[in-house]
Short mmCIF file of C-alpha atoms in Angstrom, two decimals:
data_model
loop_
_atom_site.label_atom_id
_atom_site.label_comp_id
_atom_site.label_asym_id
_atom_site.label_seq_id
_atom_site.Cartn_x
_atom_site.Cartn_y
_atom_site.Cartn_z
CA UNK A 1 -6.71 3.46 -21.31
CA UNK A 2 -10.11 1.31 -20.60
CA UNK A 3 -9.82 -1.36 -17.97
CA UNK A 4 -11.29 -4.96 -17.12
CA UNK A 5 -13.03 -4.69 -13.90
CA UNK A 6 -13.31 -8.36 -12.07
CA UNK A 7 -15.20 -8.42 -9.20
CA UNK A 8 -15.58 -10.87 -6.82
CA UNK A 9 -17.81 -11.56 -3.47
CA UNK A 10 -16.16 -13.87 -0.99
CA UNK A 11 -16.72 -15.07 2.51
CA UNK A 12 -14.05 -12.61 4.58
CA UNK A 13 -11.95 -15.06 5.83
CA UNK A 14 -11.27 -16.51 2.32
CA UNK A 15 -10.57 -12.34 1.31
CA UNK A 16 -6.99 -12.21 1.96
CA UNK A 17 -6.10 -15.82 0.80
CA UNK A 18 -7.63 -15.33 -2.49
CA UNK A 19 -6.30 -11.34 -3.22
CA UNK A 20 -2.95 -12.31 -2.16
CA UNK A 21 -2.85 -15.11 -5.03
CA UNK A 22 -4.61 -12.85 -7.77
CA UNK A 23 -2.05 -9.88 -6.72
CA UNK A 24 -0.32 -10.72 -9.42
CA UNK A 25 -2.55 -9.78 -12.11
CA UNK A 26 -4.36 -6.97 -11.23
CA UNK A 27 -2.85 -3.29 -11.77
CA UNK A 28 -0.79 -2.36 -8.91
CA UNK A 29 -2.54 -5.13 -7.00
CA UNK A 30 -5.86 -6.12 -5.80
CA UNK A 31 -8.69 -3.78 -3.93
CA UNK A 32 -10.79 -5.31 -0.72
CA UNK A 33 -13.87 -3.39 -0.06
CA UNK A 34 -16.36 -4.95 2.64
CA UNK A 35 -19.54 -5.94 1.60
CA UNK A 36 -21.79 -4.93 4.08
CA UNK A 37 -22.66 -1.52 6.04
CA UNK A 38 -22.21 -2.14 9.69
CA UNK A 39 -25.32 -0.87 11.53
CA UNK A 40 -23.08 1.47 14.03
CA UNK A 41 -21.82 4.55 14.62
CA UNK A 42 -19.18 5.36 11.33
CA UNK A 43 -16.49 7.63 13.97
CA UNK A 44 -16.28 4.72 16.75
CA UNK A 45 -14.16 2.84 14.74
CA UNK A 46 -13.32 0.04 18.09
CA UNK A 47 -16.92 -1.11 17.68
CA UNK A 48 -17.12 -1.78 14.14
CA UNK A 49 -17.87 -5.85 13.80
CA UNK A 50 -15.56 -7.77 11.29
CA UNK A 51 -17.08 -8.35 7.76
CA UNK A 52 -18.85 -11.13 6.90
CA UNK A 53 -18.54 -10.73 3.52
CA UNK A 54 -16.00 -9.14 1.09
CA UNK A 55 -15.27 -7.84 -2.37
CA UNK A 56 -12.40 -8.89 -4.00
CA UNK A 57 -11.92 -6.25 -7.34
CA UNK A 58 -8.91 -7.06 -9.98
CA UNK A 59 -8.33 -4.55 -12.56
CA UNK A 60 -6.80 -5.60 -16.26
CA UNK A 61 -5.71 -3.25 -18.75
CA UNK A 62 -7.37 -3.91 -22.12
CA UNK A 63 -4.40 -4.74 -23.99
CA UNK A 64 -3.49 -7.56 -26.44
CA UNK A 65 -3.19 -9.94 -22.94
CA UNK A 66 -6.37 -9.37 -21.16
CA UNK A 67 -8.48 -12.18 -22.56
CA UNK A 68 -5.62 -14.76 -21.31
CA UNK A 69 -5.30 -13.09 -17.91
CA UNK A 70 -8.96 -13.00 -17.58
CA UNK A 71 -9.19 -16.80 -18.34
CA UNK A 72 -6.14 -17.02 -16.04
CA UNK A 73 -8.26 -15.58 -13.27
CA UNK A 74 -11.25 -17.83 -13.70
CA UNK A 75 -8.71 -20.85 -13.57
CA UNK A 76 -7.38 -19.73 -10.49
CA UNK A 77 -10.72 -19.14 -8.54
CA UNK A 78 -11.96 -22.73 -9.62
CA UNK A 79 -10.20 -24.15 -6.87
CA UNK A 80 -12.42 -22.27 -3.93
CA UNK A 81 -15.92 -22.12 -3.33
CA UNK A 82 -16.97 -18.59 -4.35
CA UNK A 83 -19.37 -17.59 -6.85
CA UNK A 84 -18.70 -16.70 -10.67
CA UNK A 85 -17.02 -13.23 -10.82
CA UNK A 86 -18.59 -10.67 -12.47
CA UNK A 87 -16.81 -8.90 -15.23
CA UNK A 88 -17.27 -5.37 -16.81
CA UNK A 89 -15.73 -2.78 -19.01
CA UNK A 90 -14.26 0.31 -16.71
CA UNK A 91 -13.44 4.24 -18.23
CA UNK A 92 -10.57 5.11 -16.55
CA UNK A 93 -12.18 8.13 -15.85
CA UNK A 94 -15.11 6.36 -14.20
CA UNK A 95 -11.68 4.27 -11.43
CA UNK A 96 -10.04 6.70 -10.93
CA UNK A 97 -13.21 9.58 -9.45
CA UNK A 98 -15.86 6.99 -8.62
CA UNK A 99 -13.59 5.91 -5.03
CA UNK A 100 -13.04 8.83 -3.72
CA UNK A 101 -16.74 8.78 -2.23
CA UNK A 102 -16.25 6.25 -0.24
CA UNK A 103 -12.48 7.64 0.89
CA UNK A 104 -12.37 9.62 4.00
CA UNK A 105 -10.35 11.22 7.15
CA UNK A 106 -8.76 8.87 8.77
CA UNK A 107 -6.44 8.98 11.88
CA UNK A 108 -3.68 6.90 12.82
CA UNK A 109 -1.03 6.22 15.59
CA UNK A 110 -1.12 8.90 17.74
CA UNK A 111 -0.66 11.99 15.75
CA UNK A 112 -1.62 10.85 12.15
CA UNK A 113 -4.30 12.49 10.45
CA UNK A 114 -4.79 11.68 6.50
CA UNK A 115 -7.42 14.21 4.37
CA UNK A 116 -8.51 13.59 1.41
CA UNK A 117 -8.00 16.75 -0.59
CA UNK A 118 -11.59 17.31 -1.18
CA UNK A 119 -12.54 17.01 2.44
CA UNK A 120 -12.56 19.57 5.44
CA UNK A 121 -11.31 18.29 8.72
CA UNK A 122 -10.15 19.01 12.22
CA UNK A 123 -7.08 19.14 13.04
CA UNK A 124 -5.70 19.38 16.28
CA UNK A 125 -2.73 21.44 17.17
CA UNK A 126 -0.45 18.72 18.19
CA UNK A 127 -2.14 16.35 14.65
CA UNK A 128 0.07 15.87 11.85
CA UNK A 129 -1.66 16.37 8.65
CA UNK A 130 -1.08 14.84 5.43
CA UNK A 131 -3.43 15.85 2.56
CA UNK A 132 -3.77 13.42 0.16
CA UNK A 133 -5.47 12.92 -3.76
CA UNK A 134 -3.58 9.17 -4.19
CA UNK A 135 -5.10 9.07 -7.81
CA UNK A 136 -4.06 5.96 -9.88
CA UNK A 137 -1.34 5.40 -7.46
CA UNK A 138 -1.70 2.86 -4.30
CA UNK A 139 -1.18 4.21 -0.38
CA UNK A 140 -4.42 5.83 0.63
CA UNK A 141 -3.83 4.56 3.99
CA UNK A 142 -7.15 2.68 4.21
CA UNK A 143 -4.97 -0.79 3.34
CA UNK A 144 -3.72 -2.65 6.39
CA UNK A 145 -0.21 -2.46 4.92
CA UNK A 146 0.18 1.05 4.37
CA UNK A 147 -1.48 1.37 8.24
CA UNK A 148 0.66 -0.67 8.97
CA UNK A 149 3.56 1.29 7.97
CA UNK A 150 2.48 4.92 8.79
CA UNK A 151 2.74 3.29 12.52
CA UNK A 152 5.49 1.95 12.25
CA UNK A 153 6.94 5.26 10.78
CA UNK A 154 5.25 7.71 13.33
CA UNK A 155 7.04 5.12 16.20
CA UNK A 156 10.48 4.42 14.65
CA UNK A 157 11.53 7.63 12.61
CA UNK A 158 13.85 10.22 14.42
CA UNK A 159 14.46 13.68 14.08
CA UNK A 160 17.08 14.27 11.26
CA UNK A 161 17.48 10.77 9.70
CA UNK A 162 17.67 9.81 6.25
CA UNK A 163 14.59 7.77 4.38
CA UNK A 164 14.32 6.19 1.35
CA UNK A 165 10.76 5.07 0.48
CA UNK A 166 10.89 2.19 -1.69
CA UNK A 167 7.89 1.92 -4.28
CA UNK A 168 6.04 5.10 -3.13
CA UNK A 169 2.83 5.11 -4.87
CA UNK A 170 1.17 7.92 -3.73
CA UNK A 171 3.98 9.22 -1.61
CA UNK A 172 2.24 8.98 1.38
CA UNK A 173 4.62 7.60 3.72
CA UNK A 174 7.46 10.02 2.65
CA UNK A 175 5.11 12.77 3.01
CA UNK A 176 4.41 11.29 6.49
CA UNK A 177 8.45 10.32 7.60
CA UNK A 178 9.17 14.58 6.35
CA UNK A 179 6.39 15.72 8.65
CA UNK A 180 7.75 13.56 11.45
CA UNK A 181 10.84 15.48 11.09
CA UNK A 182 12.98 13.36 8.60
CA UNK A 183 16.13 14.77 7.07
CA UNK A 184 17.21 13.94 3.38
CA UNK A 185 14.46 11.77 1.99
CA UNK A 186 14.35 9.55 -1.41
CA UNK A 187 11.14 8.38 -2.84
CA UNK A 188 10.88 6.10 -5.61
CA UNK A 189 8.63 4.13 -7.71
CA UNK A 190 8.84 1.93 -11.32
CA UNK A 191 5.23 3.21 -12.23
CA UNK A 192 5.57 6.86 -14.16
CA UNK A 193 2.11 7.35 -13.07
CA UNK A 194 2.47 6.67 -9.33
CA UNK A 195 5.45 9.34 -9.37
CA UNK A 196 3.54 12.16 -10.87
CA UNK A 197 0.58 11.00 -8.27
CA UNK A 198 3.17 11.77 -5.56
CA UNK A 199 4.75 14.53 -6.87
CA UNK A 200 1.31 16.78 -7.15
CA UNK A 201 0.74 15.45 -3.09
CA UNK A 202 4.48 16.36 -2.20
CA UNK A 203 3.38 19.74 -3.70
CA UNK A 204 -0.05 19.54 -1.49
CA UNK A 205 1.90 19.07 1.33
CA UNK A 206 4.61 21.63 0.92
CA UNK A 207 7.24 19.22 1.47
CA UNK A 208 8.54 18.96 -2.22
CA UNK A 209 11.71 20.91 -1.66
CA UNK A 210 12.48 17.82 0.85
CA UNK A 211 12.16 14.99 -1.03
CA UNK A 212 14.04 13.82 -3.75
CA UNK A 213 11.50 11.90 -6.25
CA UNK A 214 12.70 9.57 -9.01
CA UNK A 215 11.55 7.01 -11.42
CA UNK A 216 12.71 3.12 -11.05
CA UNK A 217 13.81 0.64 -8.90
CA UNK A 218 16.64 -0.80 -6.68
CA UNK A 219 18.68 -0.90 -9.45
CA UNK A 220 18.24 3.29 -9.91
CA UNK A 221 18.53 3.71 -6.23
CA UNK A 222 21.80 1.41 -5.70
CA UNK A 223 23.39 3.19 -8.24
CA UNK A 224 23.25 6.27 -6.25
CA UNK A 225 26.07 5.33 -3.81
CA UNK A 226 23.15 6.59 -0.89
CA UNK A 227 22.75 4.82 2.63
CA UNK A 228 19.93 5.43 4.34
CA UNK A 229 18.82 5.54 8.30
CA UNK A 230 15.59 4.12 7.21
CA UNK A 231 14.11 2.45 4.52
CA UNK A 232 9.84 1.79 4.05
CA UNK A 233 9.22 -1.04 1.89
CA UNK A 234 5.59 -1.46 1.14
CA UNK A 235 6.03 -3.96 -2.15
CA UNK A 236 4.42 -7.42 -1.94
CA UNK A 237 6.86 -10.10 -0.62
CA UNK A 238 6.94 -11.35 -4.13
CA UNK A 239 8.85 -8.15 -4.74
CA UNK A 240 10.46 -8.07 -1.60
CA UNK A 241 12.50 -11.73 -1.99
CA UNK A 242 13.91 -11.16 -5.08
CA UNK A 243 15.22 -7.38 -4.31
CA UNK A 244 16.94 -8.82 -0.92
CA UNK A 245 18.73 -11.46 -3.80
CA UNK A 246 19.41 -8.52 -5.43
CA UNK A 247 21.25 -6.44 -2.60
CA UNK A 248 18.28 -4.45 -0.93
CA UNK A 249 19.94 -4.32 2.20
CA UNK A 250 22.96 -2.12 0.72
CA UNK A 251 21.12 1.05 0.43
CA UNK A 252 20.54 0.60 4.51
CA UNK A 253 23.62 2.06 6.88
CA UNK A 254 24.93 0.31 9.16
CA UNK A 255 23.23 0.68 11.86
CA UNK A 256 20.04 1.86 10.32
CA UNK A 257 16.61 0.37 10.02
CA UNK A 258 14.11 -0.97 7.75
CA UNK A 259 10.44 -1.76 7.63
CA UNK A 260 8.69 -4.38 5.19
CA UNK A 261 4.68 -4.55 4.72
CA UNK A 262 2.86 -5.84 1.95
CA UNK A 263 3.02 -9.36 2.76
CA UNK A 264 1.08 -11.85 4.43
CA UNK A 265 1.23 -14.41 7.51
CA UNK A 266 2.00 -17.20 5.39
CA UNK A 267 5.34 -15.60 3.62
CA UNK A 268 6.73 -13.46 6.45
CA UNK A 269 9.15 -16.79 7.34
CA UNK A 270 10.79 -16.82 3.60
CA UNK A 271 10.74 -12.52 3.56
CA UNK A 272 12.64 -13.04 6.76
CA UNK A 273 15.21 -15.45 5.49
CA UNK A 274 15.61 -13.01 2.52
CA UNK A 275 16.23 -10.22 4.74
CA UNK A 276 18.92 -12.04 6.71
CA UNK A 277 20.78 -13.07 3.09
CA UNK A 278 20.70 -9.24 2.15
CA UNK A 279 22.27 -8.64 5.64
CA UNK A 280 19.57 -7.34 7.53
CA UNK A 281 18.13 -8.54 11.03
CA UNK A 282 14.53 -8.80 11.47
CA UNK A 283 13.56 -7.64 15.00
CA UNK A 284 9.91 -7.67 15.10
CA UNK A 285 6.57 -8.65 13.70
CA UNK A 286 3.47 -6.49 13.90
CA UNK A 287 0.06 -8.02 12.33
CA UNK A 288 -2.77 -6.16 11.26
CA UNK A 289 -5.70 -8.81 10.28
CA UNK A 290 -3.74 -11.21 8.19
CA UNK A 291 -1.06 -8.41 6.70
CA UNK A 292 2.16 -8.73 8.61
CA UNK A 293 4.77 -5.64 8.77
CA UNK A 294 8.66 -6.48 9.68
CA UNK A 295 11.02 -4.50 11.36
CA UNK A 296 14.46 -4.96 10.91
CA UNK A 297 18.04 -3.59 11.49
CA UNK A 298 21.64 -3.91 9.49
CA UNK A 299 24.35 -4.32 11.95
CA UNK A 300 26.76 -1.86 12.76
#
């Protein structure tokens, strides 16, 4: 398939405002790439200053609908004062490579180390490692919301429990909750090509034999009967509201927890309300810039 490319240079603190509207639209959401080189060491990551400038980049299948979503997108960005964004046609041979230059090692939390499979790194004896080709699929762990949740995961998750991994793209945070010592795990994900992107890193991991992978959605995974210690839900809260509706909170045991990422300051009030109509009780908030993950518990 050949895509749409929009990109789109913005002043950073109008970055996250404007990808969370065009989320929507682009396949499996928007990417934010900063637009400047900061003139310091790349490793001392505390010291790095805060963007000036960012890139906001959509991508549209070319299909029968992208001339109306494109127009859609132009309509939308009227309303702020950013420049014209730049369109062009994109192989999908050309999106899915040309990244991975600009993807590298990167720790997290206290233990977390993620590799790109075509990097060499060291790892420490007390690291754990999760080697990762994330493909076409989202959760490279460069995204504030998937940081976000391999934290939260690496802090919450204990030895033996059960973990369903709701919308799994790449599979990274079920990779990381079985290397954290997770029992039974279920991964899942709507997009066919985000479950065959985890499947090869479950493989790269050797944790394939502990994770049981399907195709679809809360639907699929209520009709399993399952009840879970611990769900990760890294959807967008657009997502998120209308699964609570639709009984998310079923497929977490009493007494279990759940985290929720992928949304932003400015929806984590009607996320929470949702949660407490599915029967879950949000606990905490932890921000990263202006992405917001929830922590939350069902009642015993």
């Amino acid at each position: 398939m050949d895509w749409l490319e929009m990109a789109l240079r913005v002043e950073a603190d109008l970055a996250e405002t404007i990808a969370a509207q065009l989320a929507s639209y682009g396949y499996k959401g928007v990417v934010l790439e900063r637009d400047d080189i900061p003139d310091t060491d790349p490793w001392d990551e505390g010291n790095i200053p805060p963007p000036t400038h960012q890139v906001v980049r959509v991508y549209l299948p070319r299909d029968d609908e992208v001339a109306a979503k494109q127009q859609e997108l132009i309509d939308i960005l009227v309303q702020y004062p950013v420049e014209k964004p730049v369109f062009r046609d994109v192989q999908e041979e050309d999106w899915s490579q040309a990244w991975k230059a600009h993807y590298h090692t990167l720790r997290l939390g206290q233990r977390l180390v993620i590799r790109p499979e075509w990097e060499s790194a060291e790892i420490g004896p007390d690291d754990v490692e999760i080697v990762l080709d994330p493909g076409m699929a989202f959760g490279t762990g460069t995204h504030p919301t998937t940081k976000l949740c391999m934290e939260a995961v690496e802090r919450l998750l204990q030895p033996g429990e059960t973990v369903i991994d709701m919308g799994c793209g790449s599979g990274i945070l079920a990779i990381a909750a079985a290397k954290l010592g997770a029992g039974d795990i279920f991964a899942i994900d709507n997009d066919p090509v985000a479950v065959e992107s985890a499947r090869e890193n479950l493989i790269r991991n050797n944790v394939a034999d502990r994770i049981n992978l399907a195709t679809g959605s809360l639907p699929e995974a209520l009709t399993t009967g399952k009840q879970f210690n611990f769900a990760l839900v890294n959807i967008l809260a657009r997502v998120i509201i209308p699964m609570c509706d639709a009984g998310l909170g079923n497929i977490v045991k009493p007494g279990g927890k759940a985290i929720f990422s992928g949304l932003i300051e400015s929806q984590t009030e009607a996320v929470e309300a949702a949660l407490v109509r599915t029967g879950l009780q949000p606990q905490k908030r932890v921000q990263m810039e202006d992405w917001v993950l929830i922590e939350a518990t069902r009642p015993s």
